[in-house]
Protein backbone atom coordinates (compact mmCIF):
# COMPACT_ATOMS: atom_id res chain seq x y z
CA UNK A 1 0.00 0.00 0.00
CA UNK A 2 1.36 3.39 -0.96
CA UNK A 3 1.90 5.98 1.76
CA UNK A 4 -1.02 8.25 2.51
CA UNK A 5 -3.77 6.01 1.10
CA UNK A 6 -6.97 6.88 2.95
CA UNK A 7 -8.93 3.93 4.33
CA UNK A 8 -12.34 4.91 5.74
CA UNK A 9 -13.63 3.05 8.77
CA UNK A 10 -17.29 2.12 8.32
CA UNK A 11 -19.63 3.21 11.08
CA UNK A 12 -21.98 0.72 12.70
CA UNK A 13 -24.84 -0.15 10.37
CA UNK A 14 -23.30 1.35 7.22
CA UNK A 15 -23.17 -0.75 4.06
CA UNK A 16 -19.91 -0.34 2.16
CA UNK A 17 -18.72 -1.41 -1.27
CA UNK A 18 -15.12 -1.31 -2.49
CA UNK A 19 -14.05 -0.89 -6.08
CA UNK A 20 -10.73 -1.48 -7.80
CA UNK A 21 -9.66 0.38 -10.91
CA UNK A 22 -7.02 -2.06 -12.14
CA UNK A 23 -4.27 -0.57 -14.28
CA UNK A 24 -2.31 -2.69 -16.70
CA UNK A 25 1.33 -2.20 -17.57
CA UNK A 26 0.28 -0.29 -20.70
CA UNK A 27 -1.64 2.26 -18.62
CA UNK A 28 -5.11 1.11 -19.63
CA UNK A 29 -7.81 0.29 -17.06
CA UNK A 30 -9.75 -2.96 -16.74
CA UNK A 31 -13.56 -3.13 -16.77
CA UNK A 32 -16.03 -5.99 -17.01
CA UNK A 33 -19.58 -6.00 -18.33
CA UNK A 34 -22.24 -7.08 -15.87
CA UNK A 35 -24.64 -9.74 -17.13
CA UNK A 36 -28.07 -8.71 -18.45
CA UNK A 37 -29.84 -10.60 -15.66
CA UNK A 38 -28.02 -8.85 -12.80
CA UNK A 39 -30.38 -7.03 -10.44
CA UNK A 40 -28.13 -3.99 -10.09
CA UNK A 41 -26.77 -2.24 -13.19
CA UNK A 42 -27.54 -5.00 -15.73
CA UNK A 43 -25.49 -5.04 -18.95
CA UNK A 44 -23.30 -2.13 -17.79
CA UNK A 45 -19.54 -1.83 -17.59
CA UNK A 46 -18.16 -2.03 -14.06
CA UNK A 47 -14.87 -2.01 -12.19
CA UNK A 48 -13.95 -4.94 -9.98
CA UNK A 49 -16.09 -4.36 -6.91
CA UNK A 50 -18.22 -5.86 -4.21
CA UNK A 51 -19.69 -5.51 -0.76
CA UNK A 52 -17.58 -5.39 2.37
CA UNK A 53 -18.61 -8.29 4.60
CA UNK A 54 -19.36 -7.75 8.31
CA UNK A 55 -16.11 -7.54 10.27
CA UNK A 56 -14.01 -7.22 7.11
CA UNK A 57 -11.70 -4.27 6.46
CA UNK A 58 -11.97 -2.33 3.22
CA UNK A 59 -8.56 -3.39 1.89
CA UNK A 60 -9.22 -7.03 2.81
CA UNK A 61 -12.52 -6.83 0.92
CA UNK A 62 -10.74 -5.20 -2.03
CA UNK A 63 -8.18 -8.02 -2.20
CA UNK A 64 -10.93 -10.65 -1.88
CA UNK A 65 -13.02 -9.11 -4.66
CA UNK A 66 -10.05 -8.82 -7.02
CA UNK A 67 -9.30 -12.50 -6.48
CA UNK A 68 -12.91 -13.65 -6.79
CA UNK A 69 -13.74 -11.60 -9.88
CA UNK A 70 -10.51 -11.94 -11.87
CA UNK A 71 -8.22 -14.59 -10.38
CA UNK A 72 -5.52 -11.94 -9.93
CA UNK A 73 -3.82 -10.90 -6.68
CA UNK A 74 -3.90 -7.36 -5.39
CA UNK A 75 -0.27 -6.28 -5.14
CA UNK A 76 -0.45 -2.49 -4.75
CA UNK A 77 -3.02 0.05 -3.63
CA UNK A 78 -1.87 3.33 -5.11
CA UNK A 79 -4.53 5.80 -3.99
CA UNK A 80 -8.13 6.36 -3.03
CA UNK A 81 -9.91 7.69 -6.11
CA UNK A 82 -13.01 8.73 -4.22
CA UNK A 83 -15.90 7.90 -1.97
CA UNK A 84 -19.46 8.02 -3.25
CA UNK A 85 -22.90 7.14 -1.96
CA UNK A 86 -25.57 5.47 -4.07
CA UNK A 87 -28.84 3.64 -3.74
CA UNK A 88 -29.72 0.70 -5.95
CA UNK A 89 -33.19 -0.45 -6.89
CA UNK A 90 -32.84 -3.61 -4.78
CA UNK A 91 -34.20 -2.16 -1.53
CA UNK A 92 -30.88 -2.51 0.31
CA UNK A 93 -30.67 1.22 1.03
CA UNK A 94 -27.73 3.56 0.66
CA UNK A 95 -24.28 2.15 0.10
CA UNK A 96 -21.02 3.98 0.51
CA UNK A 97 -18.37 3.08 -2.02
CA UNK A 98 -14.61 3.55 -1.72
CA UNK A 99 -12.82 3.18 -5.05
CA UNK A 100 -9.09 2.63 -5.30
CA UNK A 101 -6.48 2.74 -8.04
CA UNK A 102 -4.66 -0.60 -7.84
CA UNK A 103 -2.15 -2.86 -9.50
CA UNK A 104 -2.47 -6.64 -9.66
CA UNK A 105 -0.32 -9.67 -10.41
CA UNK A 106 -0.76 -13.35 -11.13
CA UNK A 107 -2.11 -15.13 -14.12
CA UNK A 108 -2.46 -13.70 -17.57
CA UNK A 109 -3.79 -10.14 -17.41
CA UNK A 110 -5.19 -10.60 -20.92
CA UNK A 111 -7.32 -13.53 -19.74
CA UNK A 112 -8.87 -12.87 -16.33
CA UNK A 113 -10.78 -15.66 -14.61
CA UNK A 114 -14.11 -13.84 -14.75
CA UNK A 115 -17.18 -15.02 -12.91
CA UNK A 116 -18.93 -15.79 -16.20
CA UNK A 117 -22.26 -16.32 -14.44
CA UNK A 118 -22.15 -12.64 -13.46
CA UNK A 119 -20.17 -11.01 -16.28
CA UNK A 120 -20.36 -11.36 -20.03
CA UNK A 121 -17.26 -9.53 -21.26
CA UNK A 122 -14.16 -7.60 -20.25
CA UNK A 123 -11.83 -5.11 -21.86
CA UNK A 124 -9.00 -2.71 -21.18
CA UNK A 125 -9.87 0.97 -21.61
CA UNK A 126 -7.62 3.84 -22.62
CA UNK A 127 -8.63 7.50 -23.00
CA UNK A 128 -10.12 6.93 -26.47
CA UNK A 129 -12.31 4.08 -25.22
CA UNK A 130 -14.07 5.97 -22.40
CA UNK A 131 -17.40 6.63 -24.21
CA UNK A 132 -18.10 2.87 -24.22
CA UNK A 133 -18.24 2.95 -20.42
CA UNK A 134 -21.46 5.00 -20.66
CA UNK A 135 -23.33 2.23 -22.50
CA UNK A 136 -26.69 1.37 -20.90
CA UNK A 137 -26.36 4.13 -18.29
CA UNK A 138 -28.66 7.08 -17.89
CA UNK A 139 -27.18 10.59 -18.19
CA UNK A 140 -25.55 11.51 -14.91
CA UNK A 141 -25.03 7.86 -13.92
CA UNK A 142 -21.45 7.63 -15.08
CA UNK A 143 -19.63 6.51 -11.93
CA UNK A 144 -17.55 3.85 -13.70
CA UNK A 145 -16.75 6.14 -16.63
CA UNK A 146 -15.73 8.94 -14.27
CA UNK A 147 -13.61 6.65 -12.06
CA UNK A 148 -11.67 5.23 -14.97
CA UNK A 149 -11.27 8.66 -16.59
CA UNK A 150 -9.87 10.00 -13.29
CA UNK A 151 -7.50 7.05 -12.95
CA UNK A 152 -6.20 7.49 -16.50
CA UNK A 153 -5.81 11.25 -16.05
CA UNK A 154 -3.99 10.77 -12.72
CA UNK A 155 -1.72 8.20 -14.34
CA UNK A 156 -0.68 10.69 -17.03
CA UNK A 157 0.05 13.33 -14.38
CA UNK A 158 2.50 11.13 -12.47
CA UNK A 159 6.20 11.94 -12.77
Tab-separated table of C-alpha atoms in Angstrom:
chain	number	residue	atom	x	y	z
A	1	UNK	CA	0.000	0.000	0.000
A	2	UNK	CA	1.365	3.390	-0.957
A	3	UNK	CA	1.902	5.976	1.760
A	4	UNK	CA	-1.018	8.248	2.507
A	5	UNK	CA	-3.772	6.009	1.105
A	6	UNK	CA	-6.971	6.878	2.951
A	7	UNK	CA	-8.928	3.932	4.329
A	8	UNK	CA	-12.337	4.911	5.742
A	9	UNK	CA	-13.628	3.050	8.771
A	10	UNK	CA	-17.285	2.115	8.323
A	11	UNK	CA	-19.631	3.205	11.081
A	12	UNK	CA	-21.977	0.715	12.699
A	13	UNK	CA	-24.835	-0.152	10.367
A	14	UNK	CA	-23.301	1.352	7.224
A	15	UNK	CA	-23.174	-0.747	4.063
A	16	UNK	CA	-19.909	-0.345	2.160
A	17	UNK	CA	-18.720	-1.405	-1.273
A	18	UNK	CA	-15.125	-1.314	-2.491
A	19	UNK	CA	-14.053	-0.894	-6.078
A	20	UNK	CA	-10.727	-1.476	-7.800
A	21	UNK	CA	-9.665	0.384	-10.910
A	22	UNK	CA	-7.023	-2.056	-12.136
A	23	UNK	CA	-4.269	-0.570	-14.275
A	24	UNK	CA	-2.308	-2.695	-16.699
A	25	UNK	CA	1.335	-2.198	-17.575
A	26	UNK	CA	0.284	-0.286	-20.700
A	27	UNK	CA	-1.641	2.265	-18.622
A	28	UNK	CA	-5.115	1.107	-19.631
A	29	UNK	CA	-7.806	0.289	-17.060
A	30	UNK	CA	-9.752	-2.964	-16.741
A	31	UNK	CA	-13.555	-3.133	-16.771
A	32	UNK	CA	-16.032	-5.991	-17.015
A	33	UNK	CA	-19.576	-6.003	-18.330
A	34	UNK	CA	-22.241	-7.081	-15.871
A	35	UNK	CA	-24.640	-9.737	-17.131
A	36	UNK	CA	-28.068	-8.706	-18.453
A	37	UNK	CA	-29.844	-10.596	-15.659
A	38	UNK	CA	-28.025	-8.853	-12.803
A	39	UNK	CA	-30.378	-7.032	-10.435
A	40	UNK	CA	-28.128	-3.986	-10.094
A	41	UNK	CA	-26.769	-2.238	-13.191
A	42	UNK	CA	-27.539	-4.998	-15.728
A	43	UNK	CA	-25.494	-5.043	-18.945
A	44	UNK	CA	-23.301	-2.130	-17.792
A	45	UNK	CA	-19.540	-1.829	-17.587
A	46	UNK	CA	-18.162	-2.029	-14.059
A	47	UNK	CA	-14.875	-2.010	-12.193
A	48	UNK	CA	-13.949	-4.941	-9.978
A	49	UNK	CA	-16.089	-4.365	-6.912
A	50	UNK	CA	-18.217	-5.857	-4.208
A	51	UNK	CA	-19.693	-5.509	-0.759
A	52	UNK	CA	-17.582	-5.386	2.374
A	53	UNK	CA	-18.606	-8.295	4.597
A	54	UNK	CA	-19.359	-7.748	8.314
A	55	UNK	CA	-16.111	-7.543	10.274
A	56	UNK	CA	-14.010	-7.221	7.106
A	57	UNK	CA	-11.702	-4.268	6.460
A	58	UNK	CA	-11.971	-2.329	3.225
A	59	UNK	CA	-8.562	-3.391	1.886
A	60	UNK	CA	-9.216	-7.035	2.812
A	61	UNK	CA	-12.516	-6.826	0.919
A	62	UNK	CA	-10.740	-5.198	-2.031
A	63	UNK	CA	-8.177	-8.020	-2.195
A	64	UNK	CA	-10.926	-10.653	-1.883
A	65	UNK	CA	-13.024	-9.114	-4.662
A	66	UNK	CA	-10.046	-8.817	-7.015
A	67	UNK	CA	-9.298	-12.500	-6.484
A	68	UNK	CA	-12.915	-13.648	-6.794
A	69	UNK	CA	-13.738	-11.604	-9.881
A	70	UNK	CA	-10.512	-11.935	-11.865
A	71	UNK	CA	-8.224	-14.593	-10.381
A	72	UNK	CA	-5.520	-11.942	-9.934
A	73	UNK	CA	-3.820	-10.902	-6.680
A	74	UNK	CA	-3.903	-7.360	-5.386
A	75	UNK	CA	-0.266	-6.280	-5.138
A	76	UNK	CA	-0.454	-2.494	-4.754
A	77	UNK	CA	-3.021	0.050	-3.627
A	78	UNK	CA	-1.873	3.330	-5.113
A	79	UNK	CA	-4.534	5.805	-3.991
A	80	UNK	CA	-8.127	6.361	-3.028
A	81	UNK	CA	-9.908	7.689	-6.106
A	82	UNK	CA	-13.012	8.725	-4.222
A	83	UNK	CA	-15.904	7.898	-1.974
A	84	UNK	CA	-19.463	8.020	-3.245
A	85	UNK	CA	-22.898	7.136	-1.958
A	86	UNK	CA	-25.566	5.473	-4.067
A	87	UNK	CA	-28.843	3.645	-3.737
A	88	UNK	CA	-29.721	0.704	-5.949
A	89	UNK	CA	-33.191	-0.453	-6.889
A	90	UNK	CA	-32.839	-3.611	-4.780
A	91	UNK	CA	-34.202	-2.164	-1.535
A	92	UNK	CA	-30.882	-2.510	0.309
A	93	UNK	CA	-30.667	1.223	1.028
A	94	UNK	CA	-27.729	3.561	0.663
A	95	UNK	CA	-24.279	2.153	0.101
A	96	UNK	CA	-21.019	3.978	0.508
A	97	UNK	CA	-18.375	3.076	-2.021
A	98	UNK	CA	-14.613	3.549	-1.723
A	99	UNK	CA	-12.818	3.179	-5.049
A	100	UNK	CA	-9.090	2.630	-5.295
A	101	UNK	CA	-6.475	2.742	-8.040
A	102	UNK	CA	-4.656	-0.598	-7.836
A	103	UNK	CA	-2.154	-2.863	-9.498
A	104	UNK	CA	-2.467	-6.644	-9.661
A	105	UNK	CA	-0.325	-9.670	-10.411
A	106	UNK	CA	-0.764	-13.349	-11.125
A	107	UNK	CA	-2.112	-15.130	-14.125
A	108	UNK	CA	-2.461	-13.700	-17.567
A	109	UNK	CA	-3.792	-10.142	-17.415
A	110	UNK	CA	-5.190	-10.596	-20.920
A	111	UNK	CA	-7.321	-13.532	-19.735
A	112	UNK	CA	-8.874	-12.865	-16.326
A	113	UNK	CA	-10.779	-15.660	-14.607
A	114	UNK	CA	-14.108	-13.844	-14.746
A	115	UNK	CA	-17.182	-15.020	-12.912
A	116	UNK	CA	-18.935	-15.792	-16.205
A	117	UNK	CA	-22.261	-16.323	-14.435
A	118	UNK	CA	-22.150	-12.641	-13.457
A	119	UNK	CA	-20.167	-11.007	-16.276
A	120	UNK	CA	-20.357	-11.358	-20.032
A	121	UNK	CA	-17.256	-9.526	-21.263
A	122	UNK	CA	-14.155	-7.604	-20.253
A	123	UNK	CA	-11.830	-5.109	-21.865
A	124	UNK	CA	-8.997	-2.711	-21.180
A	125	UNK	CA	-9.867	0.968	-21.612
A	126	UNK	CA	-7.623	3.839	-22.623
A	127	UNK	CA	-8.626	7.502	-23.002
A	128	UNK	CA	-10.115	6.927	-26.469
A	129	UNK	CA	-12.314	4.082	-25.217
A	130	UNK	CA	-14.065	5.969	-22.402
A	131	UNK	CA	-17.397	6.629	-24.206
A	132	UNK	CA	-18.098	2.870	-24.225
A	133	UNK	CA	-18.243	2.953	-20.425
A	134	UNK	CA	-21.456	5.004	-20.661
A	135	UNK	CA	-23.326	2.235	-22.500
A	136	UNK	CA	-26.690	1.369	-20.904
A	137	UNK	CA	-26.355	4.130	-18.293
A	138	UNK	CA	-28.660	7.085	-17.894
A	139	UNK	CA	-27.183	10.591	-18.194
A	140	UNK	CA	-25.545	11.511	-14.911
A	141	UNK	CA	-25.027	7.857	-13.922
A	142	UNK	CA	-21.453	7.632	-15.082
A	143	UNK	CA	-19.632	6.508	-11.928
A	144	UNK	CA	-17.554	3.848	-13.703
A	145	UNK	CA	-16.748	6.142	-16.629
A	146	UNK	CA	-15.727	8.939	-14.271
A	147	UNK	CA	-13.605	6.651	-12.060
A	148	UNK	CA	-11.666	5.230	-14.974
A	149	UNK	CA	-11.273	8.665	-16.588
A	150	UNK	CA	-9.875	10.002	-13.288
A	151	UNK	CA	-7.498	7.047	-12.949
A	152	UNK	CA	-6.196	7.492	-16.496
A	153	UNK	CA	-5.812	11.249	-16.046
A	154	UNK	CA	-3.994	10.775	-12.716
A	155	UNK	CA	-1.720	8.199	-14.339
A	156	UNK	CA	-0.683	10.692	-17.035
A	157	UNK	CA	0.051	13.333	-14.383
A	158	UNK	CA	2.500	11.125	-12.474
A	159	UNK	CA	6.203	11.939	-12.773
